Amino acid sequence: MSSSVFGRAAEPIVIDVWSDVVCPFCYLGNAVLKEAVDQFPHGSAVQVRYHSFQLNPGFPVGEAVLADDYLAQQYGMPKAQIEASHAQLSARGAQSGLDYRFPTSMMINTLDAHRMIHLAKAHDAEPAMVDRLFRAQFTEGLNLADHGVLADLAAELGFERAEALKALETKAYEQDIRADLARARELGISGVPSRWSHLRRASRHRPGWPDHR
C-alpha cells in the first residue's frame, strides 16, 4: 500500500520487541508483525528493535534436549496436550508461511543465540539474524547451543565465521543482553512475545503452555 495516499509519517515509529528464539509464539508473532508493517501505509517509517529475553535461563548452557521431552518431563504436560497445541500453532503459522516441525525442535539455553542477534545488530542486520535463528530452531531442528552451528548461520548471512566464533568464545555482548533482561523486568515483562511502541504495550499470551516467569 502506497504511503503517498496518506502522506508521510510525522515521526519514526519505533517498536521494541522482547522475544526468545525457543519461543514458538515469538516466531509467529514476528511473522505477523512483519506482515502488519508491510501492509501499513507508513511501513517505511517503522523501526523494529529486538531485545533479549530468556524463557529458560536456568537451563544448562551448551546442553540440548528435545523440547517436547522437556515440556513433558519438566511440566508434566500430557503428550496429547502438547500435540494439540502444536497442531493449532502449526496451522496458524502456515497461514503466515511458517513451517513448524516441532518433533525436532530443541530446548536450550539461548544466551549464545542472543549474542548472535546482538552481533547482527552491530552490523545493521538484526532482523535477518532473528528470522534465521527462528527457522533453524523450528523448521530445521538445529542445535542453537552449538557454537559451530551458530557460527555457520552467521556465515550464511554474510558475517565472518571467525568473528562469530570469537563473539561466542569471549561471551561478547553480555552487558547488552543483561541490559535487555533488566529492562524487561523494569517494564513488567514476564512472558513473550512482548512488543512496545512508544511505551505502549501489546503482548500475546501462550494458551496451553506453561507460563515462564
CSV table of C-alpha atoms in Angstrom, one decimal:
chain,number,residue,atom,x,y,z
A,1,MET,CA,0.0,0.0,0.0
A,2,SER,CA,1.5,3.3,-1.0
A,3,SER,CA,2.2,5.8,1.8
A,4,SER,CA,1.8,8.7,-0.6
A,5,VAL,CA,-2.0,8.4,-0.3
A,6,PHE,CA,-1.7,9.1,3.4
A,7,GLY,CA,1.3,11.4,3.4
A,8,ARG,CA,4.5,10.8,5.4
A,9,ALA,CA,4.6,9.7,9.0
A,10,ALA,CA,5.1,12.6,11.3
A,11,GLU,CA,8.0,10.8,13.1
A,12,PRO,CA,9.7,7.4,13.1
A,13,ILE,CA,7.6,4.6,14.7
A,14,VAL,CA,9.8,2.5,16.9
A,15,ILE,CA,8.6,-0.9,18.0
A,16,ASP,CA,10.6,-2.7,20.7
A,17,VAL,CA,10.2,-6.5,20.7
A,18,TRP,CA,11.3,-8.8,23.5
A,19,SER,CA,11.4,-12.4,22.4
A,20,ASP,CA,13.3,-15.7,22.7
A,21,VAL,CA,14.4,-18.0,19.8
A,22,VAL,CA,12.9,-21.1,21.5
A,23,CYS,CA,9.5,-19.4,21.8
A,24,PRO,CA,7.2,-20.7,19.0
A,25,PHE,CA,4.7,-17.9,19.6
A,26,CYS,CA,7.5,-15.4,19.2
A,27,TYR,CA,8.2,-16.9,15.7
A,28,LEU,CA,4.6,-16.4,14.8
A,29,GLY,CA,4.4,-13.0,16.4
A,30,ASN,CA,7.5,-11.9,14.4
A,31,ALA,CA,5.9,-13.1,11.1
A,32,VAL,CA,2.6,-11.3,11.9
A,33,LEU,CA,4.4,-8.1,12.9
A,34,LYS,CA,6.3,-8.2,9.6
A,35,GLU,CA,3.0,-8.6,7.7
A,36,ALA,CA,1.5,-5.7,9.6
A,37,VAL,CA,4.4,-3.4,8.8
A,38,ASP,CA,4.3,-4.4,5.2
A,39,GLN,CA,0.6,-3.5,5.0
A,40,PHE,CA,0.9,-0.3,7.0
A,41,PRO,CA,0.9,2.8,4.8
A,42,HIS,CA,3.8,4.2,6.8
A,43,GLY,CA,5.7,0.9,7.0
A,44,SER,CA,8.9,2.5,5.8
A,45,ALA,CA,8.9,4.7,8.9
A,46,VAL,CA,8.7,1.7,11.2
A,47,GLN,CA,11.8,0.6,13.1
A,48,VAL,CA,11.7,-2.8,14.9
A,49,ARG,CA,14.2,-3.2,17.6
A,50,TYR,CA,14.8,-6.7,19.1
A,51,HIS,CA,15.7,-7.3,22.7
A,52,SER,CA,16.8,-10.4,24.5
A,53,PHE,CA,14.5,-12.4,26.7
A,54,GLN,CA,15.1,-15.9,28.1
A,55,LEU,CA,12.3,-18.3,28.7
A,56,ASN,CA,14.5,-20.8,30.5
A,57,PRO,CA,17.6,-19.0,31.8
A,58,GLY,CA,18.3,-21.8,34.2
A,59,PHE,CA,18.8,-24.4,31.5
A,60,PRO,CA,22.4,-25.6,31.4
A,61,VAL,CA,24.5,-23.7,28.8
A,62,GLY,CA,25.7,-25.8,26.0
A,63,GLU,CA,23.2,-28.7,26.5
A,64,ALA,CA,20.2,-29.5,24.3
A,65,VAL,CA,17.2,-31.8,24.6
A,66,LEU,CA,14.1,-32.3,22.5
A,67,ALA,CA,11.7,-29.5,23.5
A,68,ASP,CA,8.7,-31.9,23.7
A,69,ASP,CA,10.5,-34.2,26.1
A,70,TYR,CA,11.5,-31.2,28.2
A,71,LEU,CA,7.9,-30.0,28.4
A,72,ALA,CA,6.6,-33.4,29.4
A,73,GLN,CA,9.3,-34.0,32.0
A,74,GLN,CA,9.6,-30.5,33.5
A,75,TYR,CA,5.9,-29.5,33.5
A,76,GLY,CA,4.1,-32.9,33.4
A,77,MET,CA,2.3,-31.9,30.2
A,78,PRO,CA,0.5,-34.8,28.6
A,79,LYS,CA,1.5,-35.8,25.1
A,80,ALA,CA,-2.0,-35.1,23.8
A,81,GLN,CA,-1.9,-31.6,25.2
A,82,ILE,CA,1.5,-30.8,23.6
A,83,GLU,CA,0.4,-32.2,20.2
A,84,ALA,CA,-2.9,-30.3,20.3
A,85,SER,CA,-1.0,-27.0,21.0
A,86,HIS,CA,1.5,-27.8,18.2
A,87,ALA,CA,-1.3,-28.5,15.7
A,88,GLN,CA,-3.1,-25.3,16.5
A,89,LEU,CA,0.1,-23.2,16.2
A,90,SER,CA,1.3,-25.0,13.1
A,91,ALA,CA,-2.0,-24.3,11.3
A,92,ARG,CA,-1.9,-20.6,12.2
A,93,GLY,CA,1.8,-20.4,11.3
A,94,ALA,CA,1.2,-21.9,7.9
A,95,GLN,CA,-1.1,-19.0,7.1
A,96,SER,CA,1.9,-16.8,7.6
A,97,GLY,CA,4.3,-19.0,5.6
A,98,LEU,CA,5.9,-20.7,8.6
A,99,ASP,CA,6.8,-24.4,8.6
A,100,TYR,CA,6.8,-25.6,12.2
A,101,ARG,CA,8.4,-29.0,12.8
A,102,PHE,CA,8.0,-29.4,16.5
A,103,PRO,CA,9.2,-33.0,16.9
A,104,THR,CA,12.8,-31.9,16.1
A,105,SER,CA,12.8,-28.6,18.0
A,106,MET,CA,15.4,-28.4,20.8
A,107,MET,CA,15.3,-26.8,24.3
A,108,ILE,CA,18.5,-24.9,25.0
A,109,ASN,CA,19.8,-22.0,27.0
A,110,THR,CA,19.5,-19.2,24.4
A,111,LEU,CA,22.2,-16.9,25.8
A,112,ASP,CA,24.6,-17.6,22.9
A,113,ALA,CA,21.9,-17.3,20.3
A,114,HIS,CA,21.2,-13.8,21.7
A,115,ARG,CA,24.9,-13.0,21.2
A,116,MET,CA,24.4,-13.7,17.5
A,117,ILE,CA,21.4,-11.3,17.4
A,118,HIS,CA,23.5,-8.6,19.1
A,119,LEU,CA,26.4,-9.3,16.7
A,120,ALA,CA,24.0,-8.8,13.8
A,121,LYS,CA,22.6,-5.6,15.4
A,122,ALA,CA,26.1,-4.2,15.3
A,123,HIS,CA,26.1,-4.8,11.6
A,124,ASP,CA,22.5,-3.5,11.0
A,125,ALA,CA,21.4,-7.0,10.1
A,126,GLU,CA,19.3,-7.8,13.2
A,127,PRO,CA,16.0,-8.8,11.5
A,128,ALA,CA,17.8,-11.3,9.2
A,129,MET,CA,19.5,-13.0,12.1
A,130,VAL,CA,16.3,-13.2,14.1
A,131,ASP,CA,14.5,-14.8,11.1
A,132,ARG,CA,17.3,-17.2,10.5
A,133,LEU,CA,17.5,-18.4,14.1
A,134,PHE,CA,13.8,-18.9,14.3
A,135,ARG,CA,13.8,-21.0,11.1
A,136,ALA,CA,16.8,-23.0,12.4
A,137,GLN,CA,15.0,-23.7,15.6
A,138,PHE,CA,11.5,-24.5,14.5
A,139,THR,CA,11.9,-25.8,10.9
A,140,GLU,CA,15.4,-27.3,10.7
A,141,GLY,CA,15.7,-28.6,14.2
A,142,LEU,CA,19.3,-27.3,14.6
A,143,ASN,CA,21.1,-27.2,18.0
A,144,LEU,CA,21.4,-23.5,18.6
A,145,ALA,CA,23.5,-24.2,21.7
A,146,ASP,CA,26.3,-25.4,19.4
A,147,HIS,CA,28.8,-22.7,18.7
A,148,GLY,CA,29.7,-24.3,15.3
A,149,VAL,CA,26.0,-24.2,14.3
A,150,LEU,CA,25.6,-20.6,15.3
A,151,ALA,CA,28.8,-19.6,13.5
A,152,ASP,CA,27.7,-21.4,10.4
A,153,LEU,CA,24.4,-19.5,10.4
A,154,ALA,CA,26.2,-16.2,10.9
A,155,ALA,CA,28.5,-17.0,7.9
A,156,GLU,CA,25.4,-17.9,5.9
A,157,LEU,CA,24.2,-14.3,6.4
A,158,GLY,CA,27.5,-12.9,5.3
A,159,PHE,CA,29.3,-12.4,8.6
A,160,GLU,CA,32.9,-13.6,9.1
A,161,ARG,CA,32.6,-17.0,10.8
A,162,ALA,CA,35.7,-16.3,12.8
A,163,GLU,CA,34.1,-13.1,14.2
A,164,ALA,CA,31.0,-15.1,15.2
A,165,LEU,CA,33.1,-17.7,17.0
A,166,LYS,CA,35.1,-15.1,18.8
A,167,ALA,CA,31.9,-13.4,20.0
A,168,LEU,CA,30.7,-16.7,21.4
A,169,GLU,CA,34.0,-17.7,22.9
A,170,THR,CA,34.6,-14.3,24.6
A,171,LYS,CA,31.0,-14.0,25.7
A,172,ALA,CA,30.6,-10.8,23.8
A,173,TYR,CA,27.6,-8.5,24.2
A,174,GLU,CA,27.0,-9.8,27.7
A,175,GLN,CA,26.2,-6.3,29.1
A,176,ASP,CA,23.8,-5.6,26.2
A,177,ILE,CA,21.9,-8.9,26.9
A,178,ARG,CA,21.8,-8.2,30.6
A,179,ALA,CA,20.5,-4.7,29.9
A,180,ASP,CA,17.7,-6.1,27.8
A,181,LEU,CA,16.7,-8.6,30.5
A,182,ALA,CA,16.9,-5.9,33.2
A,183,ARG,CA,14.7,-3.5,31.1
A,184,ALA,CA,12.2,-6.3,30.6
A,185,ARG,CA,11.9,-6.7,34.4
A,186,GLU,CA,11.5,-2.9,34.8
A,187,LEU,CA,8.6,-2.9,32.3
A,188,GLY,CA,7.0,-5.9,34.0
A,189,ILE,CA,7.5,-8.2,31.0
A,190,SER,CA,7.2,-11.8,32.3
A,191,GLY,CA,6.3,-13.6,29.1
A,192,VAL,CA,7.0,-13.2,25.4
A,193,PRO,CA,6.5,-12.1,22.7
A,194,SER,CA,6.0,-8.7,24.1
A,195,ARG,CA,6.0,-5.5,22.0
A,196,TRP,CA,6.2,-1.9,22.9
A,197,SER,CA,5.6,1.1,20.7
A,198,HIS,CA,6.3,4.5,22.3
A,199,LEU,CA,6.0,2.6,25.7
A,200,ARG,CA,2.5,1.2,24.8
A,201,ARG,CA,2.5,-2.5,25.4
A,202,ALA,CA,0.9,-5.2,23.2
A,203,SER,CA,1.7,-8.7,24.3
A,204,ARG,CA,0.3,-12.1,23.4
A,205,HIS,CA,-0.3,-15.0,25.9
A,206,ARG,CA,0.5,-18.6,25.1
A,207,PRO,CA,-2.6,-20.7,25.7
A,208,GLY,CA,-1.9,-24.2,26.7
A,209,TRP,CA,1.7,-23.7,27.5
A,210,PRO,CA,3.5,-23.3,30.9
A,211,ASP,CA,4.0,-19.7,31.9
A,212,HIS,CA,7.7,-19.0,32.2
A,213,ARG,CA,8.2,-16.4,34.9
